[in-house]
Tab-separated table of C-alpha atoms in Angstrom:
chain	number	residue	atom	x	y	z
A	1	MET	CA	122.094	-29.440	198.633
A	2	THR	CA	119.822	-28.353	195.816
A	3	PRO	CA	118.135	-25.069	196.721
A	4	PRO	CA	114.368	-25.056	197.185
A	5	GLY	CA	112.216	-24.069	194.244
A	6	PHE	CA	111.101	-25.373	190.904
A	7	PHE	CA	114.213	-27.300	189.919
A	8	ALA	CA	114.630	-28.718	193.428
A	9	ARG	CA	111.389	-30.601	192.812
A	10	SER	CA	112.361	-31.673	189.303
A	11	ARG	CA	112.174	-35.307	190.414
A	12	THR	CA	108.772	-34.899	192.062
A	13	LEU	CA	107.297	-38.293	192.847
A	14	ALA	CA	103.781	-39.107	191.779
A	15	PRO	CA	101.235	-38.867	194.584
A	16	PRO	CA	99.097	-41.907	195.459
A	17	GLY	CA	96.543	-42.646	192.776
A	18	TRP	CA	98.470	-40.880	190.011
A	19	SER	CA	97.601	-42.383	186.616
A	20	ARG	CA	100.590	-43.513	184.612
A	21	TRP	CA	98.626	-42.719	181.428
A	22	LEU	CA	99.237	-39.029	182.089
A	23	VAL	CA	102.951	-39.532	181.440
A	24	PRO	CA	102.808	-40.365	177.680
A	25	PRO	CA	100.907	-37.111	176.912
A	26	ALA	CA	103.567	-35.212	178.875
A	27	ALA	CA	106.259	-36.833	176.743
A	28	LEU	CA	104.281	-36.216	173.556
A	29	SER	CA	103.992	-32.494	174.289
A	30	VAL	CA	107.779	-32.282	174.099
A	31	HIS	CA	108.376	-34.692	171.222
A	32	LEU	CA	105.652	-33.257	168.992
A	33	SER	CA	107.286	-29.855	169.471
A	34	ILE	CA	110.898	-30.772	168.806
A	35	GLY	CA	109.743	-32.947	165.894
A	36	GLN	CA	109.408	-29.665	164.009
A	37	ALA	CA	113.021	-30.262	162.973
A	38	TYR	CA	111.816	-32.601	160.213
A	39	ALA	CA	109.856	-29.685	158.693
A	40	TRP	CA	112.881	-27.407	158.252
A	41	SER	CA	112.707	-27.817	154.470
A	42	VAL	CA	109.649	-25.512	154.451
A	43	PHE	CA	111.931	-22.601	155.361
A	44	LYS	CA	114.696	-23.433	152.874
A	45	PRO	CA	113.280	-21.800	149.708
A	46	PRO	CA	112.239	-18.502	151.368
A	47	LEU	CA	115.568	-18.246	153.191
A	48	GLU	CA	117.446	-18.855	149.952
A	49	SER	CA	115.482	-16.215	148.042
A	50	SER	CA	115.409	-13.563	150.785
A	51	LEU	CA	118.997	-13.935	152.029
A	52	GLY	CA	120.650	-15.057	148.804
A	53	LEU	CA	121.694	-18.474	150.125
A	54	SER	CA	122.583	-21.659	148.292
A	55	GLY	CA	120.801	-24.936	149.001
A	56	THR	CA	123.810	-26.157	150.953
A	57	GLU	CA	123.884	-23.009	153.091
A	58	SER	CA	120.167	-23.084	153.850
A	59	ALA	CA	120.550	-26.649	155.181
A	60	LEU	CA	123.157	-25.590	157.770
A	61	PRO	CA	120.719	-24.834	160.630
A	62	PHE	CA	119.120	-28.265	160.278
A	63	GLN	CA	122.430	-30.108	159.939
A	64	LEU	CA	123.919	-28.381	162.980
A	65	GLY	CA	120.712	-29.089	164.912
A	66	ILE	CA	120.986	-32.843	164.242
A	67	VAL	CA	124.673	-32.845	165.182
A	68	MET	CA	123.903	-31.017	168.432
A	69	LEU	CA	121.018	-33.428	169.082
A	70	GLY	CA	123.428	-36.353	169.144
A	71	LEU	CA	126.140	-34.537	171.093
A	72	SER	CA	123.840	-33.040	173.745
A	73	ALA	CA	122.055	-36.373	174.212
A	74	ALA	CA	125.374	-38.176	174.596
A	75	PHE	CA	127.056	-35.723	176.949
A	76	GLY	CA	123.930	-34.620	178.813
A	77	GLY	CA	122.380	-38.029	179.354
A	78	THR	CA	123.913	-38.633	182.774
A	79	LEU	CA	122.883	-35.174	183.971
A	80	VAL	CA	119.335	-35.820	182.750
A	81	GLU	CA	119.244	-39.028	184.797
A	82	ARG	CA	120.564	-37.224	187.878
A	83	ARG	CA	118.299	-34.179	187.729
A	84	GLY	CA	115.152	-35.922	186.507
A	85	PRO	CA	112.683	-35.548	183.617
A	86	ARG	CA	111.092	-32.261	184.705
A	87	TRP	CA	114.449	-30.503	184.779
A	88	ALA	CA	115.348	-31.995	181.390
A	89	MET	CA	112.055	-30.959	179.786
A	90	ALA	CA	112.434	-27.434	181.182
A	91	VAL	CA	115.953	-27.149	179.742
A	92	SER	CA	114.677	-28.450	176.403
A	93	LEU	CA	111.868	-25.876	176.442
A	94	ILE	CA	114.251	-23.006	177.165
A	95	CYS	CA	116.818	-24.007	174.540
A	96	PHE	CA	114.387	-24.988	171.771
A	97	SER	CA	112.206	-21.892	172.129
A	98	SER	CA	115.204	-19.579	172.571
A	99	GLY	CA	116.676	-21.039	169.402
A	100	PHE	CA	113.613	-19.955	167.463
A	101	LEU	CA	113.695	-16.490	169.006
A	102	LEU	CA	117.368	-16.058	168.083
A	103	ALA	CA	116.610	-17.335	164.585
A	104	ALA	CA	113.778	-14.782	164.351
A	105	LEU	CA	116.215	-12.003	165.246
A	106	GLY	CA	118.686	-13.344	162.686
A	107	ALA	CA	116.057	-13.419	159.933
A	108	TYR	CA	114.766	-9.944	160.820
A	109	THR	CA	118.265	-8.425	160.726
A	110	GLU	CA	119.272	-10.643	157.780
A	111	GLN	CA	122.167	-12.112	159.754
A	112	PHE	CA	122.117	-15.757	158.681
A	113	TRP	CA	124.855	-16.765	161.125
A	114	LEU	CA	122.432	-15.919	163.923
A	115	VAL	CA	119.802	-18.215	162.377
A	116	VAL	CA	122.392	-21.010	162.279
A	117	PHE	CA	123.506	-20.345	165.845
A	118	GLY	CA	119.975	-19.993	167.209
A	119	TYR	CA	118.128	-22.820	165.463
A	120	GLY	CA	121.113	-25.114	164.973
A	121	PHE	CA	123.285	-24.739	168.067
A	122	VAL	CA	120.975	-23.515	170.840
A	123	GLY	CA	117.852	-25.201	169.477
A	124	GLY	CA	119.837	-28.377	168.750
A	125	ILE	CA	120.734	-28.682	172.434
A	126	GLY	CA	117.009	-28.489	173.160
A	127	LEU	CA	116.427	-31.254	170.608
A	128	GLY	CA	118.875	-33.646	172.250
A	129	ILE	CA	117.890	-33.029	175.869
A	130	GLY	CA	114.191	-33.091	174.975
A	131	TYR	CA	114.513	-36.292	172.958
A	132	ILE	CA	115.905	-38.322	175.874
A	133	SER	CA	114.063	-36.489	178.681
A	134	PRO	CA	111.098	-38.873	179.106
A	135	VAL	CA	112.721	-42.193	178.159
A	136	SER	CA	113.719	-43.674	181.516
A	137	THR	CA	110.576	-42.304	183.187
A	138	LEU	CA	108.310	-43.978	180.634
A	139	ILE	CA	110.134	-47.282	181.028
A	140	LYS	CA	109.744	-47.134	184.823
A	141	TRP	CA	106.022	-46.406	184.516
A	142	PHE	CA	105.489	-49.123	181.890
A	143	PRO	CA	107.761	-52.080	182.781
A	144	ASP	CA	105.103	-54.351	181.297
A	145	ARG	CA	105.036	-52.509	177.922
A	146	PRO	CA	108.258	-50.504	177.560
A	147	GLY	CA	108.285	-50.680	173.762
A	148	MET	CA	104.774	-49.282	173.458
A	149	ALA	CA	105.440	-46.523	176.000
A	150	THR	CA	108.608	-45.217	174.371
A	151	GLY	CA	107.002	-45.708	170.952
A	152	ILE	CA	104.179	-43.319	171.858
A	153	ALA	CA	106.620	-40.558	172.777
A	154	ILE	CA	109.111	-41.077	169.976
A	155	MET	CA	106.208	-41.328	167.518
A	156	GLY	CA	105.662	-37.667	168.345
A	157	PHE	CA	109.121	-36.767	167.084
A	158	GLY	CA	108.427	-38.530	163.799
A	159	GLY	CA	104.986	-36.959	163.485
A	160	GLY	CA	105.876	-33.436	164.543
A	161	ALA	CA	106.548	-32.443	160.947
A	162	LEU	CA	103.016	-33.434	159.905
A	163	ILE	CA	101.791	-30.573	162.100
A	164	ALA	CA	104.666	-28.154	161.653
A	165	SER	CA	104.970	-28.381	157.862
A	166	PRO	CA	101.483	-27.118	156.849
A	167	TRP	CA	101.404	-24.743	159.833
A	168	SER	CA	104.717	-23.159	158.823
A	169	ALA	CA	103.669	-22.939	155.185
A	170	GLN	CA	100.454	-21.182	156.173
A	171	MET	CA	102.323	-18.659	158.311
A	172	LEU	CA	104.734	-17.876	155.483
A	173	GLU	CA	101.757	-17.343	153.209
A	174	SER	CA	100.137	-15.012	155.762
A	175	PHE	CA	103.247	-13.119	156.918
A	176	GLY	CA	105.083	-13.215	153.614
A	177	ASP	CA	108.150	-15.177	152.567
A	178	GLY	CA	110.590	-12.289	152.931
A	179	SER	CA	113.025	-11.950	155.819
A	180	ARG	CA	110.457	-10.222	158.051
A	181	GLY	CA	107.793	-12.814	157.301
A	182	ILE	CA	110.255	-15.602	158.153
A	183	ALA	CA	111.163	-13.772	161.374
A	184	ALA	CA	107.489	-13.537	162.342
A	185	ALA	CA	106.989	-17.250	161.678
A	186	PHE	CA	110.031	-18.122	163.808
A	187	LEU	CA	108.733	-15.887	166.607
A	188	VAL	CA	105.314	-17.565	166.610
A	189	HIS	CA	106.981	-20.987	166.640
A	190	GLY	CA	109.143	-20.074	169.616
A	191	VAL	CA	106.278	-18.737	171.737
A	192	THR	CA	103.774	-21.469	170.815
A	193	TYR	CA	106.169	-24.345	171.403
A	194	ALA	CA	107.163	-22.850	174.773
A	195	VAL	CA	103.532	-22.951	175.916
A	196	PHE	CA	102.922	-26.441	174.547
A	197	MET	CA	106.117	-27.922	176.046
A	198	ALA	CA	105.294	-26.325	179.402
A	199	LEU	CA	102.368	-28.745	179.657
A	200	GLY	CA	104.815	-31.634	179.689
A	201	VAL	CA	107.058	-29.911	182.245
A	202	LEU	CA	104.143	-29.452	184.638
A	203	LEU	CA	102.581	-32.885	184.080
A	204	ILE	CA	105.596	-35.205	184.265
A	205	ARG	CA	106.017	-37.348	187.411
A	206	ILE	CA	108.270	-40.258	188.374
A	207	PRO	CA	106.944	-43.387	190.093
A	208	PRO	CA	107.854	-44.238	193.700
A	209	GLU	CA	110.795	-46.605	194.194
A	210	GLY	CA	109.746	-50.181	193.495
A	211	TRP	CA	106.406	-49.215	191.930
A	212	ARG	CA	104.831	-51.794	189.631
A	213	PRO	CA	101.544	-51.937	187.708
A	214	ALA	CA	98.721	-53.686	189.514
A	215	GLY	CA	98.669	-57.386	188.701
A	216	TRP	CA	101.979	-57.380	186.805
A	217	LYS	CA	104.588	-59.940	187.774
A	218	PRO	CA	108.111	-59.418	186.484
A	219	SER	CA	108.903	-63.135	186.596
A	220	ARG	CA	107.383	-63.556	183.114
A	221	GLU	CA	109.681	-60.868	181.754
A	222	GLU	CA	112.704	-62.312	183.491
A	223	ARG	CA	112.374	-65.580	181.553
A	224	ALA	CA	113.141	-63.744	178.305
A	225	PRO	CA	116.789	-64.498	177.414
A	226	LEU	CA	117.954	-60.888	177.014
A	227	VAL	CA	115.924	-59.262	179.802
A	228	THR	CA	117.967	-58.505	182.905
A	229	THR	CA	116.905	-57.717	186.457
A	230	ALA	CA	120.357	-56.277	187.187
A	231	GLN	CA	121.428	-52.659	186.661
A	232	VAL	CA	124.323	-51.296	184.587
A	233	SER	CA	125.635	-47.731	184.726
A	234	ALA	CA	126.126	-45.660	181.592
A	235	ARG	CA	129.878	-45.644	182.159
A	236	SER	CA	129.974	-49.442	182.313
A	237	ALA	CA	127.517	-49.922	179.449
A	238	VAL	CA	129.753	-48.234	176.868
A	239	ARG	CA	132.477	-50.721	177.771
A	240	THR	CA	130.358	-53.713	176.824
A	241	PRO	CA	130.219	-55.368	173.377
A	242	GLN	CA	126.415	-55.299	173.647
A	243	PHE	CA	126.355	-51.494	173.522
A	244	TRP	CA	128.544	-51.340	170.438
A	245	CYS	CA	126.590	-54.096	168.703
A	246	LEU	CA	123.444	-52.025	169.259
A	247	TRP	CA	125.303	-48.919	168.068
A	248	VAL	CA	126.059	-50.687	164.775
A	249	VAL	CA	122.491	-52.006	164.544
A	250	LEU	CA	120.953	-48.540	164.984
A	251	CYS	CA	123.474	-46.863	162.688
A	252	MET	CA	122.886	-49.331	159.847
A	253	ASN	CA	119.090	-49.201	160.199
A	254	VAL	CA	119.024	-45.392	160.261
A	255	THR	CA	121.459	-45.138	157.343
A	256	ALA	CA	119.174	-47.313	155.215
A	257	GLY	CA	116.063	-45.325	156.097
A	258	ILE	CA	117.494	-41.838	155.818
A	259	GLY	CA	119.047	-42.766	152.476
A	260	ILE	CA	115.527	-42.808	151.013
A	261	LEU	CA	114.028	-40.088	153.206
A	262	GLU	CA	116.613	-37.402	152.427
A	263	LYS	CA	116.294	-37.764	148.627
A	264	ALA	CA	112.731	-39.055	148.395
A	265	ALA	CA	111.210	-36.542	145.957
A	266	PRO	CA	113.998	-36.540	143.314
A	267	MET	CA	114.456	-40.296	143.745
A	268	ILE	CA	110.905	-41.268	142.773
A	269	THR	CA	111.011	-38.707	139.958
A	270	ASP	CA	114.249	-40.205	138.608
A	271	PHE	CA	113.030	-43.797	138.909
A	272	PHE	CA	110.047	-43.233	136.607
A	273	ALA	CA	111.426	-40.494	134.353
A	274	GLY	CA	110.822	-41.271	130.686
A	275	THR	CA	108.172	-43.916	131.438
A	276	SER	CA	104.424	-43.841	131.096
A	277	ALA	CA	104.244	-43.586	134.907
A	278	SER	CA	106.302	-40.403	135.247
A	279	VAL	CA	106.003	-38.563	138.560
A	280	GLY	CA	105.297	-34.829	138.790
A	281	ALA	CA	106.223	-32.424	141.561
A	282	ALA	CA	102.860	-32.732	143.334
A	283	ALA	CA	102.986	-36.522	143.329
A	284	ALA	CA	106.579	-36.467	144.576
A	285	ALA	CA	105.520	-34.205	147.461
A	286	GLY	CA	102.712	-36.628	148.257
A	287	PHE	CA	105.250	-39.456	148.328
A	288	VAL	CA	107.308	-37.524	150.877
A	289	ALA	CA	104.209	-37.044	153.040
A	290	LEU	CA	103.470	-40.787	152.873
A	291	LEU	CA	107.019	-41.556	153.984
A	292	SER	CA	106.632	-39.218	156.963
A	293	LEU	CA	103.404	-40.988	157.912
A	294	ALA	CA	105.084	-44.405	157.651
A	295	ASN	CA	107.948	-43.100	159.798
A	296	MET	CA	105.480	-41.980	162.464
A	297	VAL	CA	103.211	-45.043	162.433
A	298	GLY	CA	106.171	-47.421	162.426
A	299	ARG	CA	107.436	-45.940	165.685
A	300	LEU	CA	104.335	-47.013	167.592
A	301	LEU	CA	103.446	-50.153	165.612
A	302	TRP	CA	106.796	-51.930	165.627
A	303	SER	CA	107.799	-50.892	169.143
A	304	SER	CA	104.481	-52.287	170.423
A	305	ILE	CA	105.037	-55.517	168.492
A	306	SER	CA	108.469	-55.781	170.138
A	307	ASP	CA	106.728	-56.124	173.512
A	308	VAL	CA	105.186	-59.338	172.197
A	309	ILE	CA	107.920	-60.936	170.080
A	310	GLY	CA	110.991	-59.428	171.752
A	311	ARG	CA	113.441	-56.737	170.794
A	312	LYS	CA	115.973	-58.985	169.067
A	313	ASN	CA	113.306	-60.516	166.856
A	314	VAL	CA	111.848	-57.185	165.784
A	315	TYR	CA	115.300	-55.927	164.795
A	316	ARG	CA	115.686	-59.093	162.732
A	317	ILE	CA	112.615	-57.893	160.844
A	318	TYR	CA	113.941	-54.329	160.479
A	319	LEU	CA	117.267	-55.460	159.083
A	320	GLY	CA	116.400	-58.679	157.240
A	321	VAL	CA	113.139	-57.580	155.625
A	322	GLY	CA	114.617	-54.121	155.080
A	323	ALA	CA	117.435	-55.640	153.012
A	324	LEU	CA	114.827	-57.594	151.042
A	325	MET	CA	112.833	-54.406	150.351
A	326	TYR	CA	115.941	-52.671	149.026
A	327	LEU	CA	116.673	-55.690	146.830
A	328	VAL	CA	113.148	-55.618	145.375
A	329	ILE	CA	113.422	-51.878	144.612
A	330	ARG	CA	116.864	-52.394	143.060
A	331	GLN	CA	115.749	-55.222	140.817
A	332	ALA	CA	112.185	-54.277	139.906
A	333	GLY	CA	111.341	-50.911	141.465
A	334	ASP	CA	111.046	-49.019	138.169
A	335	ALA	CA	108.674	-51.641	136.743
A	336	SER	CA	105.835	-50.783	139.111
A	337	LYS	CA	105.142	-47.536	140.902
A	338	PRO	CA	102.940	-49.178	143.601
A	339	LEU	CA	105.698	-51.716	144.266
A	340	PHE	CA	108.295	-48.975	144.646
A	341	VAL	CA	106.075	-46.955	146.989
A	342	CYS	CA	105.112	-49.954	149.139
A	343	CYS	CA	108.719	-51.090	149.583
A	344	ALA	CA	109.830	-47.559	150.476
A	345	LEU	CA	107.015	-47.232	153.030
A	346	VAL	CA	108.052	-50.490	154.679
A	347	VAL	CA	111.680	-49.323	154.902
A	348	LEU	CA	110.610	-46.001	156.458
A	349	SER	CA	108.373	-47.777	158.981
A	350	PHE	CA	111.444	-49.786	160.012
A	351	TYR	CA	113.448	-46.555	160.200
A	352	GLY	CA	110.975	-45.086	162.691
A	353	GLY	CA	110.507	-48.363	164.535
A	354	GLY	CA	114.243	-48.707	165.070
A	355	PHE	CA	114.337	-45.411	166.956
A	356	ALA	CA	111.324	-46.261	169.106
A	357	THR	CA	112.448	-49.791	170.000
A	358	ALA	CA	116.015	-48.849	170.949
A	359	PRO	CA	115.248	-47.574	174.505
A	360	ALA	CA	113.364	-50.777	175.372
A	361	TYR	CA	116.218	-52.888	173.963
A	362	LEU	CA	118.641	-50.952	176.173
A	363	LYS	CA	116.374	-51.478	179.182
A	364	ASP	CA	116.305	-55.228	178.509
A	365	LEU	CA	120.092	-55.394	178.441
A	366	PHE	CA	121.184	-52.787	180.994
A	367	GLY	CA	118.210	-52.274	183.319
A	368	THR	CA	116.544	-48.987	184.192
A	369	TYR	CA	119.292	-47.508	186.405
A	370	GLN	CA	120.733	-45.090	183.816
A	371	VAL	CA	118.898	-46.125	180.658
A	372	GLY	CA	118.316	-42.508	179.621
A	373	ALA	CA	122.028	-41.737	179.766
A	374	ILE	CA	122.862	-44.923	177.850
A	375	HIS	CA	120.250	-43.993	175.249
A	376	GLY	CA	121.855	-40.585	174.863
A	377	ARG	CA	125.210	-42.156	174.092
A	378	LEU	CA	123.606	-44.550	171.628
A	379	LEU	CA	122.166	-41.622	169.662
A	380	THR	CA	125.637	-40.792	168.370
A	381	ALA	CA	124.832	-43.596	165.911
A	382	TRP	CA	122.049	-41.339	164.573
A	383	SER	CA	124.468	-38.455	164.054
A	384	THR	CA	126.805	-40.766	162.144
A	385	ALA	CA	124.004	-42.218	160.021
A	386	GLY	CA	122.646	-38.721	159.318
A	387	VAL	CA	125.886	-37.993	157.475
A	388	LEU	CA	126.508	-41.475	156.051
A	389	GLY	CA	123.099	-42.176	154.453
A	390	PRO	CA	122.706	-38.994	152.389
A	391	LEU	CA	126.407	-39.066	151.486
A	392	ILE	CA	126.136	-42.570	150.019
A	393	VAL	CA	122.974	-41.915	148.003
A	394	ASN	CA	123.935	-38.459	146.724
A	395	TRP	CA	127.586	-39.229	145.966
A	396	VAL	CA	126.749	-42.436	144.100
A	397	ALA	CA	123.915	-40.757	142.160
A	398	ASP	CA	126.229	-37.912	141.131
A	399	SER	CA	128.990	-40.307	140.066
A	400	GLN	CA	126.546	-42.503	138.120
A	401	LYS	CA	125.143	-39.421	136.386
A	402	ASP	CA	128.663	-38.411	135.350
A	403	ALA	CA	129.119	-41.945	133.990
A	404	GLY	CA	126.070	-41.532	131.738
A	405	GLN	CA	123.496	-43.398	133.819
A	406	SER	CA	119.937	-42.140	134.257
A	407	GLY	CA	116.640	-43.100	135.860
A	408	ALA	CA	116.782	-46.068	138.218
A	409	GLY	CA	120.396	-46.648	137.164
A	410	LEU	CA	121.440	-43.701	139.343
A	411	TYR	CA	120.584	-45.651	142.501
A	412	GLY	CA	121.438	-49.299	141.799
A	413	LEU	CA	124.903	-49.139	143.350
A	414	SER	CA	123.838	-47.151	146.414
A	415	PHE	CA	120.956	-49.569	147.060
A	416	GLY	CA	123.424	-52.445	146.853
A	417	ILE	CA	125.545	-50.688	149.488
A	418	MET	CA	122.458	-50.250	151.692
A	419	ILE	CA	121.726	-53.982	151.433
A	420	GLY	CA	125.275	-54.716	152.560
A	421	LEU	CA	124.977	-52.316	155.509
A	422	LEU	CA	121.704	-53.905	156.612
A	423	VAL	CA	123.352	-57.321	156.515
A	424	VAL	CA	126.130	-55.957	158.738
A	425	GLY	CA	123.474	-54.699	161.146
A	426	PHE	CA	121.704	-58.065	161.072
A	427	VAL	CA	124.932	-59.836	162.054
A	428	ALA	CA	125.579	-57.312	164.841
A	429	ASN	CA	122.084	-57.948	166.218
A	430	GLU	CA	122.728	-61.698	166.216
A	431	LEU	CA	125.855	-61.123	168.312
A	432	VAL	CA	123.897	-59.470	171.150
A	433	ARG	CA	124.051	-61.590	174.306
A	434	PRO	CA	123.150	-60.942	177.965
A	435	VAL	CA	125.527	-58.526	179.696
A	436	HIS	CA	128.219	-60.216	181.777
A	437	PRO	CA	127.625	-59.900	185.549
A	438	ARG	CA	130.958	-58.123	186.020
A	439	HIS	CA	129.331	-55.020	184.524
A	440	HIS	CA	126.373	-55.055	186.950
A	441	GLU	CA	126.095	-52.428	189.627
A	442	PRO	CA	126.517	-53.693	193.217
A	443	GLU	CA	123.300	-53.683	195.216
A	444	PRO	CA	124.246	-50.810	197.591
A	445	ARG	CA	124.614	-48.423	194.632
A	446	ILE	CA	121.079	-49.101	193.443
A	447	GLU	CA	119.516	-48.065	196.751
A	448	GLN	CA	119.619	-44.271	196.873
A	449	PRO	CA	119.599	-42.500	200.261
A	450	HIS	CA	116.840	-40.048	201.104
A	451	THR	CA	117.557	-36.590	199.708
A	452	PRO	CA	115.530	-33.372	199.539
A	453	GLU	CA	114.921	-34.129	195.837
A	454	GLU	CA	112.834	-37.167	196.772
A	455	THR	CA	109.853	-35.134	197.842
A	456	VAL	CA	106.269	-34.554	196.912
A	457	ASP	CA	105.655	-30.826	196.554
A	458	GLY	CA	108.506	-29.986	198.896
A	459	GLN	CA	107.488	-32.460	201.661
A	460	PRO	CA	109.292	-35.732	202.458
A	461	ASP	CA	107.873	-38.630	200.475
A	462	PRO	CA	105.858	-40.765	202.926
A	463	GLN	CA	106.869	-43.952	201.091
A	464	ARG	CA	110.529	-43.056	201.677
A	465	THR	CA	110.170	-42.136	205.334
A	466	ALA	CA	107.772	-44.908	206.381
């Protein structure tokens, strides 16, 4: 039996009259915080100059953090489902903030391995657990609009850098960009994010068993061809072809998006080098900011659209139109700067939308029983794409440069590869079918017996004991 106390009430049920619109802000408080990971590049130059690091070395904390995000989400997903969203958010808070504090100590003592361990390993665990912590809860509160609900939260992860990047830069300007100034900035990050994430820990609630929005009838949803009313466990889900089709879909979509995102500034500079529309450093930085905005907006926009047109159709847009955008850039991108920018923004909106729509797609196929755990396993596709996308673009650009190419010619081959990968993802999406009934959970396993965890502020839930 779970001992009494804070974590024993980690699955606290919402009291009567609780507004479900309080749950998205709780999720946002976590996702906006851990979204700081996308602003790591702000710390790269000062770390390199103060600790004598190379560009590859200064990227290690971020790279390890993304790897740990995927691994902790995959291996911790089932535990998150069992212990509930409050427990998961609290663990994320502890790990993410502790990671910053360890990184602060590492910067202060000029021990870079401690920065890598703190921000990358410990903080990365906080990234993964925090990323999946609100997913199943949001879907249960918003069965009528699951794409919009998860899009709101995951939008925060994409938009966290828009807050963290200028904030971090200002702190480095105030504290100094030496090792002690970096340590002070890390310390402020750790303390501030702990307070902000605590709001989500305190605010999160789960709905009572069988709760539905007033006036909503699930029969309309059940007529959609891929929406199931059955439940599939995480262990069974990974044995289905549907899961692996979605794994390929997400991996291909993320690879295509991160291929532009990771090399955005030098890419636009190379494309228009030697032309009358050459791009300077300031304009390249503005392009990066626009891509971040498209990434954030796409997470809410496209996931909300998926509630109307369906998840399979919106992924057809991500993959099919995405391939077309890459083709346009490949064939005519260096002829028009606005055309290049617009196509890149569309691709990055699909990149963000793919992340935000994935949980709702999983819910449609596998039900809500262990959708958070299934989502955690699916995020291993992100870890794979995080290595694959930059590797393709950078390796091809280097090889083309050695072969005497320049400008847009550095990226023609890699963009052709991206088109091929998006086509593979499109085919995988077309192969998605309803899950076979043999994978469904038997009815007795869905009904959970009364336990001390199913309480409201330590007292038995009246809806359970009635």
